Coordinates of C-alpha atoms in Angstrom, one line a residue:
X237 CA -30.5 -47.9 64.5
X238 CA -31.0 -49.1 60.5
X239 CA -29.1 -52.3 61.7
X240 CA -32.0 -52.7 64.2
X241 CA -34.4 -51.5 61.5
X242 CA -33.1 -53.9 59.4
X243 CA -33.6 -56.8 61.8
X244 CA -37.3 -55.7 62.5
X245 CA -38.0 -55.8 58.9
X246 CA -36.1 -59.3 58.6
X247 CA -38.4 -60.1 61.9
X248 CA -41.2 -59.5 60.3
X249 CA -40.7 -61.0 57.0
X250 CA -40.4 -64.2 58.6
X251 CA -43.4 -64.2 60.7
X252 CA -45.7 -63.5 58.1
X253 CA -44.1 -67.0 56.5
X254 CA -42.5 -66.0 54.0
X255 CA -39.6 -68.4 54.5
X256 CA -40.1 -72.2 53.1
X257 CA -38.2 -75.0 54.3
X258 CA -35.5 -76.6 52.3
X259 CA -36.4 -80.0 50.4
X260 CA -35.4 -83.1 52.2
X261 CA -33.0 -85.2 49.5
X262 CA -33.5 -87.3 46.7
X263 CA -34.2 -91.1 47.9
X264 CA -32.1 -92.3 44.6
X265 CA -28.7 -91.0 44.1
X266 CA -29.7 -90.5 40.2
X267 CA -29.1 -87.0 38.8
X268 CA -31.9 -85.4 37.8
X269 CA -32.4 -82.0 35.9
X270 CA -33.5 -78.9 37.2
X271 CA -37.3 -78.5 37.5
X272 CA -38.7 -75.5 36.2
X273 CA -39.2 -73.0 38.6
X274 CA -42.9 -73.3 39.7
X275 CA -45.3 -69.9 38.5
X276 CA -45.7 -68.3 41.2
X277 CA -49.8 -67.6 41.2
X278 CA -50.5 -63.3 40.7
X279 CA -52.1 -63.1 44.0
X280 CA -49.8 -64.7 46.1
X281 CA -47.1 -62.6 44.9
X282 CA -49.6 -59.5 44.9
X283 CA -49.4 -60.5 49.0
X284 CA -45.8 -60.8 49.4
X285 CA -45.7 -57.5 48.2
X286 CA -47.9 -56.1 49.9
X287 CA -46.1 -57.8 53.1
X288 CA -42.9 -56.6 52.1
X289 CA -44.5 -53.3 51.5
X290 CA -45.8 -53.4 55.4
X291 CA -43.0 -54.6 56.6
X292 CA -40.8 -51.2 55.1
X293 CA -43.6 -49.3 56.4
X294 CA -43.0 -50.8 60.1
X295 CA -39.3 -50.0 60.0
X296 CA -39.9 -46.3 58.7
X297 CA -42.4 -45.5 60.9
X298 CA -40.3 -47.1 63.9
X299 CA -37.3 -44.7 62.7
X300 CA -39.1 -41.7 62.2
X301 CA -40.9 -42.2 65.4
X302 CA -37.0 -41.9 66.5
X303 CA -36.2 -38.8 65.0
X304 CA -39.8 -37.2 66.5
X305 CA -38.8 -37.9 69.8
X306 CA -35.5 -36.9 69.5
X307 CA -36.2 -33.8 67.6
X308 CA -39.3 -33.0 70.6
X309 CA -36.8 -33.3 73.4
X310 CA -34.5 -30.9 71.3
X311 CA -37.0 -28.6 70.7
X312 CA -38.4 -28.5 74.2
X313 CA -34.8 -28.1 76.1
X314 CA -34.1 -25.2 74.0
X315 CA -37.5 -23.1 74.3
X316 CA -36.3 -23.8 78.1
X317 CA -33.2 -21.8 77.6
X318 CA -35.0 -19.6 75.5
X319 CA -37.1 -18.8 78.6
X320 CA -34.6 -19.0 81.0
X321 CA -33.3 -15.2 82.3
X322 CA -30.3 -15.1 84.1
X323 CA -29.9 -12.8 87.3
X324 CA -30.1 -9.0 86.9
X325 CA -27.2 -8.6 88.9
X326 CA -23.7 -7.8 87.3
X327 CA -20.3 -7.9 87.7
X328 CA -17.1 -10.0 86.6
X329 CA -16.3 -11.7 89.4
X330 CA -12.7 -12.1 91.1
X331 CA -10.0 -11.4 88.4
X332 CA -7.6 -14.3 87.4
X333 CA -4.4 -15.1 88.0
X334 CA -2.3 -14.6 85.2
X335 CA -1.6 -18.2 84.3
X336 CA -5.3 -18.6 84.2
X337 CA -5.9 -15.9 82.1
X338 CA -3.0 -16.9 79.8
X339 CA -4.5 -20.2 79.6
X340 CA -7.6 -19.8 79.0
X341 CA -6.3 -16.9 76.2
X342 CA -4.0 -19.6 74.5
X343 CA -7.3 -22.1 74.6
X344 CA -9.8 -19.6 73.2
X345 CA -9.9 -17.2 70.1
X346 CA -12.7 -15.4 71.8
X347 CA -12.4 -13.6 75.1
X348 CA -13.2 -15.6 78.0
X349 CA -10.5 -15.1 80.1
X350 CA -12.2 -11.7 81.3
X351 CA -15.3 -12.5 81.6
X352 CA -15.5 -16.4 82.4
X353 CA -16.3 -15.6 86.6
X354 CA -19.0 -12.8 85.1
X355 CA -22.5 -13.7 87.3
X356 CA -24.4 -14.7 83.6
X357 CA -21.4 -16.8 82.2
X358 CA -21.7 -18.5 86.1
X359 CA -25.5 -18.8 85.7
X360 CA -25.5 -20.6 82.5
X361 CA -22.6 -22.5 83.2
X362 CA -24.7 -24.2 86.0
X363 CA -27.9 -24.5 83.6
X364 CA -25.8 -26.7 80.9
X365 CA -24.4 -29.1 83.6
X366 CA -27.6 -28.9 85.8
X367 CA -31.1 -28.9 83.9
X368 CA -29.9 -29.2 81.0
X369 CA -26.9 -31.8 81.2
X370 CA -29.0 -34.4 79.8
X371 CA -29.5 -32.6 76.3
X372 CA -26.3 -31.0 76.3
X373 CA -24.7 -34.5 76.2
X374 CA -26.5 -35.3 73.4
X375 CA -25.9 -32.5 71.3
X376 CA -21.7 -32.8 72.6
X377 CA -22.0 -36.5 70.3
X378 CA -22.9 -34.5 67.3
X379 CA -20.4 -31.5 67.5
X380 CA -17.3 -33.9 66.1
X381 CA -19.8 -34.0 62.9
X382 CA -19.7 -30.1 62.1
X383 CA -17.8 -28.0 63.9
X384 CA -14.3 -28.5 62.6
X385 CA -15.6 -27.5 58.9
X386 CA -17.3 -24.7 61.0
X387 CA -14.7 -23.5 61.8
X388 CA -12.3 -23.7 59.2
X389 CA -14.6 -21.7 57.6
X390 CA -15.0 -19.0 60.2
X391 CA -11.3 -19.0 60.4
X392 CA -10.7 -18.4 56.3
X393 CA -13.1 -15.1 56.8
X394 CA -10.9 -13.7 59.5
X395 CA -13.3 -14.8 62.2
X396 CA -12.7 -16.8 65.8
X397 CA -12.8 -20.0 65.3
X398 CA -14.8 -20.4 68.2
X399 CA -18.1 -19.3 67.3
X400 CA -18.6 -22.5 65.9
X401 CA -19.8 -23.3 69.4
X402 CA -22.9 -20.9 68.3
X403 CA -25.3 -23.5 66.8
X404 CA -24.8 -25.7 70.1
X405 CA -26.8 -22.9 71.9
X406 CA -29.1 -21.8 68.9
X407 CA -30.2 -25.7 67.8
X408 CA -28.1 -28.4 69.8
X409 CA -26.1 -29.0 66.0
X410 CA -30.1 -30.0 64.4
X411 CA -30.6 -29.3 60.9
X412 CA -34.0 -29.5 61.7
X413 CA -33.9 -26.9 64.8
X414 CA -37.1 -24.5 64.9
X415 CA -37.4 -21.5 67.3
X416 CA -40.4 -20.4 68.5
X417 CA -39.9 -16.8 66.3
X418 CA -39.9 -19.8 63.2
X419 CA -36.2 -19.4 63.0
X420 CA -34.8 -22.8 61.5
X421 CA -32.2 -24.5 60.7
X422 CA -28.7 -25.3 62.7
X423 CA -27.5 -21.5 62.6
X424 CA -31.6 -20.3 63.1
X425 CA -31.6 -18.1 60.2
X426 CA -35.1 -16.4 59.8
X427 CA -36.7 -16.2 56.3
X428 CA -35.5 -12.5 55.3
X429 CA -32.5 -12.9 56.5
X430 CA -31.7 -16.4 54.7
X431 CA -33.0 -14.8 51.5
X432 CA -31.0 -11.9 51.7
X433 CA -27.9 -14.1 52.3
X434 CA -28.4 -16.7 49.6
X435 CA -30.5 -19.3 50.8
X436 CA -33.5 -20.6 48.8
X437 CA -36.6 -21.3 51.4
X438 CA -40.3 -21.8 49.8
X439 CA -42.6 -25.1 50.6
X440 CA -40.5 -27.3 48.9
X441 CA -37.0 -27.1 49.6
X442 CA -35.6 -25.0 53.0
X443 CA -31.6 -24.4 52.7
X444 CA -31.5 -23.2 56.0
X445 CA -31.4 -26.9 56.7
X446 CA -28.3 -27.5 54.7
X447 CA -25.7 -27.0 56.8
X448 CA -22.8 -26.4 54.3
X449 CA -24.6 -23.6 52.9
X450 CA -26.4 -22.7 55.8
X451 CA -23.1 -22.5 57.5
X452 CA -21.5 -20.3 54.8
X453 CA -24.7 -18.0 54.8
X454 CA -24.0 -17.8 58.7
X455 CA -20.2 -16.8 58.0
X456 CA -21.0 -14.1 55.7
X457 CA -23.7 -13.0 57.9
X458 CA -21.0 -12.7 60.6
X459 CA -18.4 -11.2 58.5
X460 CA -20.3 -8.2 57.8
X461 CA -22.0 -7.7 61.5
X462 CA -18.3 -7.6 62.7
X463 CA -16.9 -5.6 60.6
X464 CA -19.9 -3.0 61.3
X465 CA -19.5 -3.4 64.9
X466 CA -15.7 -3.8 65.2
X467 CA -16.2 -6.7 67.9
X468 CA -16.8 -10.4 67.8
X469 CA -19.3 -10.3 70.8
X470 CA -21.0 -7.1 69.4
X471 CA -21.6 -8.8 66.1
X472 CA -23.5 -11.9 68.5
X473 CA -25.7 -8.9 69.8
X474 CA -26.6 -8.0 66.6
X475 CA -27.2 -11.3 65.4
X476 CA -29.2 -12.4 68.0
X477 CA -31.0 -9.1 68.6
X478 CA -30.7 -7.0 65.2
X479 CA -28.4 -5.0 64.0
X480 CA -30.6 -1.7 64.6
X481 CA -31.2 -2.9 68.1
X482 CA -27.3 -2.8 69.2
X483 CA -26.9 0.2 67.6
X484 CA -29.3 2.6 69.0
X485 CA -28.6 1.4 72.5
X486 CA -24.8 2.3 71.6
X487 CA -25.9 5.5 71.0
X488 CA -28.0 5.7 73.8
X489 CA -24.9 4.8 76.2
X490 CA -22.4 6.7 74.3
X491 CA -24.6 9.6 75.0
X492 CA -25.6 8.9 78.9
X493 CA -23.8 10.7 81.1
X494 CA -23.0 9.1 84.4
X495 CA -23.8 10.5 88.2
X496 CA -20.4 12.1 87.8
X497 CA -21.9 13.9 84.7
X498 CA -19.1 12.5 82.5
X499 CA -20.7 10.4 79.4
X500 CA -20.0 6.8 79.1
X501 CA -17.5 6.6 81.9
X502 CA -16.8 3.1 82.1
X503 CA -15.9 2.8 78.6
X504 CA -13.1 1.0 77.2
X505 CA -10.0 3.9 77.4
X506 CA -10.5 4.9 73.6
X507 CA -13.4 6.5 75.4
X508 CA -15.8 4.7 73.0
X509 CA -18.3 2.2 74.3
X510 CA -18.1 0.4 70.6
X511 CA -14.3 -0.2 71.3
X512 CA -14.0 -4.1 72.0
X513 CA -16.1 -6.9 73.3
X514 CA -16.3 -4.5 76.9
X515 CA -19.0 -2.8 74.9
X516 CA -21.1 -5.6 74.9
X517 CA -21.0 -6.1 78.7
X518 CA -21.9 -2.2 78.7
X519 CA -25.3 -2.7 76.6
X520 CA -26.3 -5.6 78.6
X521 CA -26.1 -4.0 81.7
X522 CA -28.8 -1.6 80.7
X523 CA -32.4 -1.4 78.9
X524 CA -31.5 -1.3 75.9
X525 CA -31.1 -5.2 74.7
X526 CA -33.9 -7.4 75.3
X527 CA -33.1 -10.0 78.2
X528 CA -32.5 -13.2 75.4
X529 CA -29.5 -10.9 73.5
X530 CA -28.1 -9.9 77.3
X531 CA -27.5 -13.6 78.0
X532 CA -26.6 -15.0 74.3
X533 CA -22.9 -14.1 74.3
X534 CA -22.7 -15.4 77.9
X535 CA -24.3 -18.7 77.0
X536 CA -21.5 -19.0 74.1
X537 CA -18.9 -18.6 76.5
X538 CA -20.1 -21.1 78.9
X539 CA -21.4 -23.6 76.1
X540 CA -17.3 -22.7 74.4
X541 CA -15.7 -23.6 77.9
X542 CA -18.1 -27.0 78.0
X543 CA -17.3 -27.9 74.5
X544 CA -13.6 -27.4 75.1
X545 CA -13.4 -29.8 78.4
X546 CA -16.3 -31.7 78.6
X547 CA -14.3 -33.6 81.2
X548 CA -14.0 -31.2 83.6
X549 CA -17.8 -30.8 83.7
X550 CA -18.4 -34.5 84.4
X551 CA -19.3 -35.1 80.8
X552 CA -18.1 -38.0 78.6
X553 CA -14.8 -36.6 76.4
X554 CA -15.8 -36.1 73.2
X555 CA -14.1 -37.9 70.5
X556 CA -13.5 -37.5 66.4
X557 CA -16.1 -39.6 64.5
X558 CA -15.2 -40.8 61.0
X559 CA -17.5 -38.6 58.0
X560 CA -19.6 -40.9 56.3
X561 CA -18.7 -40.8 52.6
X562 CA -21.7 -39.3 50.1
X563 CA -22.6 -39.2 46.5
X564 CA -25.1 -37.4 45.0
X565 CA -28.3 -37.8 42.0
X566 CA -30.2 -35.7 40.1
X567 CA -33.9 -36.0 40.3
X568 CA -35.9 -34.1 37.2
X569 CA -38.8 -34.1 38.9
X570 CA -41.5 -34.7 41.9
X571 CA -39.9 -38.2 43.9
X572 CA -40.4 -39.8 47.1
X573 CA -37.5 -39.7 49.3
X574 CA -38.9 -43.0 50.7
X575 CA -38.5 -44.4 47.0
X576 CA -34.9 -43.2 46.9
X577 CA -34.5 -44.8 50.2
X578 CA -35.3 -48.3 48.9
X579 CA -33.1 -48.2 46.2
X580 CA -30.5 -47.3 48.0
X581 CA -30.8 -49.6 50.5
X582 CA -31.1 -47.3 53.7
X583 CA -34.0 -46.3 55.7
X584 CA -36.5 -43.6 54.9
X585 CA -35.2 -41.9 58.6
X586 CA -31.6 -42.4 57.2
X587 CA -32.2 -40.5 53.7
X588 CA -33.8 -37.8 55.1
X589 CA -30.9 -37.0 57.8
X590 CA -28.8 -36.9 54.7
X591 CA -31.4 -34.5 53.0
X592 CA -32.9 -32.4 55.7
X593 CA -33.9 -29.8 52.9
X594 CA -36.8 -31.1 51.2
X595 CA -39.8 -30.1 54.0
X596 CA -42.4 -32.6 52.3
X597 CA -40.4 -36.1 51.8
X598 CA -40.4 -35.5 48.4
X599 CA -38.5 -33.7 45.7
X600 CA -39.9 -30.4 44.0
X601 CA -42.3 -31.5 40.7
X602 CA -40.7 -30.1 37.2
X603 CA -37.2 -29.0 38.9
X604 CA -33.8 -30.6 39.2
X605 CA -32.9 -31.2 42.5
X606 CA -29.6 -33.1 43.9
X607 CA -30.4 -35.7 46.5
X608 CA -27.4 -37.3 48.3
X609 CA -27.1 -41.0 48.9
X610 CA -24.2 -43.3 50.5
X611 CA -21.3 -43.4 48.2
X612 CA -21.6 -47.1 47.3
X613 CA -25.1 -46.5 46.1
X614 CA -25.0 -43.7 43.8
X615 CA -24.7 -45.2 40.6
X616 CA -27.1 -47.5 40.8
X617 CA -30.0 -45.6 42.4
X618 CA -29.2 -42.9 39.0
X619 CA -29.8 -46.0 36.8
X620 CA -32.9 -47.0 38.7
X621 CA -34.3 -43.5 38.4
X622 CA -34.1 -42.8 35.0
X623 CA -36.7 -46.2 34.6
X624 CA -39.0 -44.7 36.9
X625 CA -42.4 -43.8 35.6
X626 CA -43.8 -40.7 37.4
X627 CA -46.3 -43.0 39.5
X628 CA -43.8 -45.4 40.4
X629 CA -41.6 -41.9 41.8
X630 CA -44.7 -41.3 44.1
X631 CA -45.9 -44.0 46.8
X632 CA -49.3 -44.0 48.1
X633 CA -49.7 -42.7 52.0
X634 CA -52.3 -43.3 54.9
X635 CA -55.3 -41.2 55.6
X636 CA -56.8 -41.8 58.7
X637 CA -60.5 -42.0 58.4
X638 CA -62.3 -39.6 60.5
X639 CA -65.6 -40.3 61.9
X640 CA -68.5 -39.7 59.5
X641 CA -66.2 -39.8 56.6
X642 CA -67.2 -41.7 53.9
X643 CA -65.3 -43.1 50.3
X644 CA -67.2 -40.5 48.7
X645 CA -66.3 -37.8 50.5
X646 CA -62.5 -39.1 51.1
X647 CA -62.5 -39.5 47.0
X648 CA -63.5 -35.9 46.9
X649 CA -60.9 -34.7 49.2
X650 CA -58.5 -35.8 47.0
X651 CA -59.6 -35.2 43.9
X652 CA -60.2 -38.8 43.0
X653 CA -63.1 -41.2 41.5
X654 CA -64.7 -43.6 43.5
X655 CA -63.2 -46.5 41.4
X656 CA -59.5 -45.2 41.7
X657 CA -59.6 -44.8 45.3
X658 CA -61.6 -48.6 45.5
X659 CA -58.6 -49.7 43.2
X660 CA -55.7 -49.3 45.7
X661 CA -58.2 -50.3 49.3
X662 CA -60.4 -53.1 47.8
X663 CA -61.5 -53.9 50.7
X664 CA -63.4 -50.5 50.2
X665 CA -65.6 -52.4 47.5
X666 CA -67.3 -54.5 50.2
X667 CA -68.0 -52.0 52.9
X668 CA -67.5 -48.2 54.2
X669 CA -64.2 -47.0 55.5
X670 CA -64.3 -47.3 59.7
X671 CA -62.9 -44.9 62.1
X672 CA -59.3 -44.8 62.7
X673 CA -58.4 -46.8 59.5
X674 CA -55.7 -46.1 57.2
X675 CA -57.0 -45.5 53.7
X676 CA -54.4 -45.7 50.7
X677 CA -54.1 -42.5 48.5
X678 CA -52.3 -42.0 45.2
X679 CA -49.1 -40.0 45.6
X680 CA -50.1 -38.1 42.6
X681 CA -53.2 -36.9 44.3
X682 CA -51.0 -35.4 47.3
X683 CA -48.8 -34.1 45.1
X684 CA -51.7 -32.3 43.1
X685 CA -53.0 -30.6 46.5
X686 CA -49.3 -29.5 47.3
X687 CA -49.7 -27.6 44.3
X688 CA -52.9 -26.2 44.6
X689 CA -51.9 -24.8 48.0
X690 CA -48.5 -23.3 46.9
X691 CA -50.7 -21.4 43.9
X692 CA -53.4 -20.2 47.0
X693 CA -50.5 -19.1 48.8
X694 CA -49.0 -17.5 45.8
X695 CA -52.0 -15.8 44.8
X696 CA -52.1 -14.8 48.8
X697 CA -48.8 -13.6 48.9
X698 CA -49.1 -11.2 45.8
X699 CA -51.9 -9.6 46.9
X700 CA -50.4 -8.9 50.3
X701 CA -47.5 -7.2 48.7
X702 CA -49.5 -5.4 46.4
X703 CA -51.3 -4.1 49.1
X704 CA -47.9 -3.0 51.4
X705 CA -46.4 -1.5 48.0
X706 CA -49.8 0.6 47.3
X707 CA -49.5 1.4 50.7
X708 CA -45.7 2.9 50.7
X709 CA -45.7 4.6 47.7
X710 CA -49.0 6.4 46.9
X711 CA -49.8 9.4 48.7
X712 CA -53.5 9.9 50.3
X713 CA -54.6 12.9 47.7
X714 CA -57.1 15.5 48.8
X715 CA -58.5 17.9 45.7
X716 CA -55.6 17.1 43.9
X717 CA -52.6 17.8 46.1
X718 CA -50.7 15.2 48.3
X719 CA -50.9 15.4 52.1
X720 CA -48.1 13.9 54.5
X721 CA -48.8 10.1 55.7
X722 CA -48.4 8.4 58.5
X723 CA -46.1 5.6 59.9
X724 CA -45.6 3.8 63.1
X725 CA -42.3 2.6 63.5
X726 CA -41.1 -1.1 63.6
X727 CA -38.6 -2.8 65.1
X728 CA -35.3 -2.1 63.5
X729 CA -36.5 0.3 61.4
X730 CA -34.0 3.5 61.1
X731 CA -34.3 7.3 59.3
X732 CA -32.1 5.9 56.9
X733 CA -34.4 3.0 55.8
X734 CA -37.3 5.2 56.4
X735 CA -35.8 7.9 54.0
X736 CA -35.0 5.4 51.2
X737 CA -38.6 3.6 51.5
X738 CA -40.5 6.7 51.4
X739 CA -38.1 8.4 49.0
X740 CA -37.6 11.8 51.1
X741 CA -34.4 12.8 53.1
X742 CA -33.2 12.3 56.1
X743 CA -33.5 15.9 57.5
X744 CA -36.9 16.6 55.8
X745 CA -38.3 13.6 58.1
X746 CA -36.4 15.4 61.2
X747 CA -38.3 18.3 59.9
X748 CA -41.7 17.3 59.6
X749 CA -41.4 15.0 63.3
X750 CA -39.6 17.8 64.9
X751 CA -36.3 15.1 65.9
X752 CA -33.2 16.6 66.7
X753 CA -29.7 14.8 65.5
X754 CA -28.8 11.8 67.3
X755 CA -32.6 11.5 68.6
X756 CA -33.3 7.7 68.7
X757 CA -36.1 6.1 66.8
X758 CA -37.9 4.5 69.1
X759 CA -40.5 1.0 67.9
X760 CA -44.3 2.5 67.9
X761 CA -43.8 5.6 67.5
X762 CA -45.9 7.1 64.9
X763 CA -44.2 9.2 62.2
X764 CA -45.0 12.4 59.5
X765 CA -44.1 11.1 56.0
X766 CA -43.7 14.5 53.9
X767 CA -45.0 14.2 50.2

């Protein structure tokens, strides 16, 4: 794709005549000196910049048209399996012979041998060579990319390998991958949880869209969900579902007797449903998980037994792809990835794969930020930066006049005069803006009503918290003495985190709500606080 990029913008260069022909030769064989190169006239060269200007805009635009589409049909295959709901029926199928089971045990570090004929595995099987084979191919081409770093990292924390097969089912390997619950990112961290494990997210930079650190955020994340669950599969429930989620309904079915009155009986023989990946299988077959965390470990397995023979499915065998080599700059302050892009030769679509993290095209104003460029590059684009004034790091962009718009009123918008905003469209001086046309606005201006909107938000933000924290720790006071409040439970939400928010204990909230030990604590239900 740049190559063809590259060729539209050489295309285009040429039909706007920039080319001359070469001079026919001397009639007399008599050497002659150079001539002086002829001056080239300020407003012809004003127009072959602004040509060459038009013609980079075609090629971005034609690039990041690409990425849109491809980035649409990612999105809109996996809200499909999002929705999707396997059959409520259960079971695990036949059993295997043992050379398949040994097989598939010396091909997998996660257990599919018993549960690879289970009726979900089956049904999602069919829905990643069926609806969605074309996708699924796709996202097979960019596996080679990450997943042996993946998993060499989910190996070095004691961890199957294999769930580096997870972000093929969470974001089809995208950086860019977000879920309709505004998860993001290849491992579809949400907000809370990527802050809690390390990654910086505000309207500038998102590192859930770097996958090295994304991916180490994920690992850790892991790590601890298995060793609170004991089991690999478990630890998918909880992070697909919430940690609270799994283990109430392991209470629940730890607790359940069966018709024969004996609790749990088809738990593993340690007579403990949280014993082993079985325990998964267990939650899922009952009310207790919601229908997306029943079918996510049975999507990895089918997705893991894809990836692993693609060949066998009917899709093309996937093979090793070389890592392009990287080097990196530092940027001091607020720059345009597109200007980055030109000096180091690649598109503005190509930079910004490299750089998923910076939301806006643009670096964060007043902050050092590392922006990675192709290895033979580096040097020079750090040489070109440091001459950079700070309106040469921001290019001008389109606005699209709206009807009834005027230059006035566009001006205004952007916190411009009249004459700056007639100094880069002149042909503004002569007539209104029309409908549909693509005024020119300083980068600086956008830049200044970025940060206007991140100090509304800010100010938002604060008072929103202030409110929730006046909320959770002052008592409602009636003639001078406190009276218990109220609070409706939220999802995942336990005693425990109740207790430490509200600063009581746990047994003076069993108290006041009248909850017996090993009660659950169900979402909506509304609470006592003691004072």
């Amino acid at each position: 794709m740049p190559r063809r990029l590259a060729l539209v913008s050489a295309l285009f260069l040429a039909s706007c005549g920039l080319s001359r022909p070469a001079a026919g030769p001397s009639p007399l064989p008599v050497p002659q000196p150079p001539a002086p190169p002829a001056a080239v006239p300020a407003a012809l060269a004003e127009r072959h910049a602004a040509r060459r200007a038009a013609a980079d805009s075609v090629a971005d635009s034609l690039a990041l048209a690409r990425l849109a589409r491809d980035s649409a049909l990612d999105q809109a295959m996996l809200d499909r399996i999002a929705s999707a709901a396997a059959p409520e029926e259960t079971g695990a199928g036949a059993p295997l012979r043992n050379d398949e089971a040994a097989t598939l045990r010396g091909m997998f570090d996660i257990d599919v041998a018993n549960w690879v004929d289970h009726n979900r595995v089956h049904y999602w099987t069919n829905f990643f060579v069926g609806p969605a084979r074309e996708r699924m191919a796709i996202w097979l081409t960019r596996m080679p990319h990450f997943e042996p770093t993946m998993r060499e990292a989910l190996v070095a924390h004691g961890l199957p390998g294999d769930l580096a097969y997870l972000p093929l089912i969470e974001s089809g390997y995208s950086p860019t991958a977000v879920s309709r619950s505004r998860a993001v990112g290849m491992w579809q961290f949400m907000k809370g949880t990527a802050r809690l494990y390390g990654l910086h997210v505000d309207g500038w930079v998102d590192e859930r869209r770097d996958v090295a650190k994304a991916t180490a955020a994920a690992v850790r994340y892991l790590t601890d969900l298995t060793a609170r669950f004991g089991s690999p599969y478990l630890a998918l429930a909880a992070y697909n579902g919430g940690p609270g989620r799994v283990s109430r309904g392991l209470a629940r079915i730890d607790a359940a007797p069966d018709e024969s009155g004996d609790a749990a009986a088809d738990a593993p023989e340690d007579g403990s449903p949280q014993a082993g990946d079985m325990a998964f299988f267990q939650l899922a077959d009952t009310r207790f998980l919601r229908r997306e965390t029943k079918d996510y470990v049975p999507k990895l397995i089918a997705a893991a037994m894809i990836a692993k023979q693609p060949h066998r499915y009917g899709f093309p065998r996937v093979e090793a792809t070389p890592v392009a080599r990287l080097d990196s700059v530092v940027v001091t302050d607020a720059t345009g990835l597109d200007v980055i892009a030109r000096l180091a030769g690649v598109s503005l679509a190509d930079l910004w794969e490299m750089n998923p993290i910076y939301v806006r095209a643009l670096t964060p104003p007043a902050r050092t930020s590392v922006v990675r460029v192709p290895a033979e590059a580096g040097a020079a684009v750090q040489r070109e930066l440091a001459g950079l004034s700070a309106q040469e790091r921001l290019t001008s962009f389109p606005h699209k006049v709206k009807a009834g718009e005027t230059s006035t009123r566009i001006a205004k918008r952007y916190g411009l005069t009249l004459a700056e905003l007639r100094a880069l469209n002149p042909e503004l001086r002569a007539k209104g803006p029309r409908p549909g046309q693509a005024v020119r606005i300083p980068g600086q201006a956008r830049l200044k009503g970025w940060l206007a909107e991140d100090r509304r938000a800010a100010a938002a933000e604060l008072k929103a918290r202030s409110r929730r924290s006046h909320r959770a720790v002052t008592p409602l006071r009636i003639a001078g003495a406190a009276r218990p409040r109220l609070h409706v439970v939220r999802a995942g939400e336990t005693l425990s985190s109740l207790a430490r928010r509200f600063g009581v204990s746990v047994q003076a909230l069993r108290s006041a709500n009248g909850l017996p030990a090993g009660s659950p604590l169900i979402a909506g239900k509304r609470l006592t606080i003691p004072s």
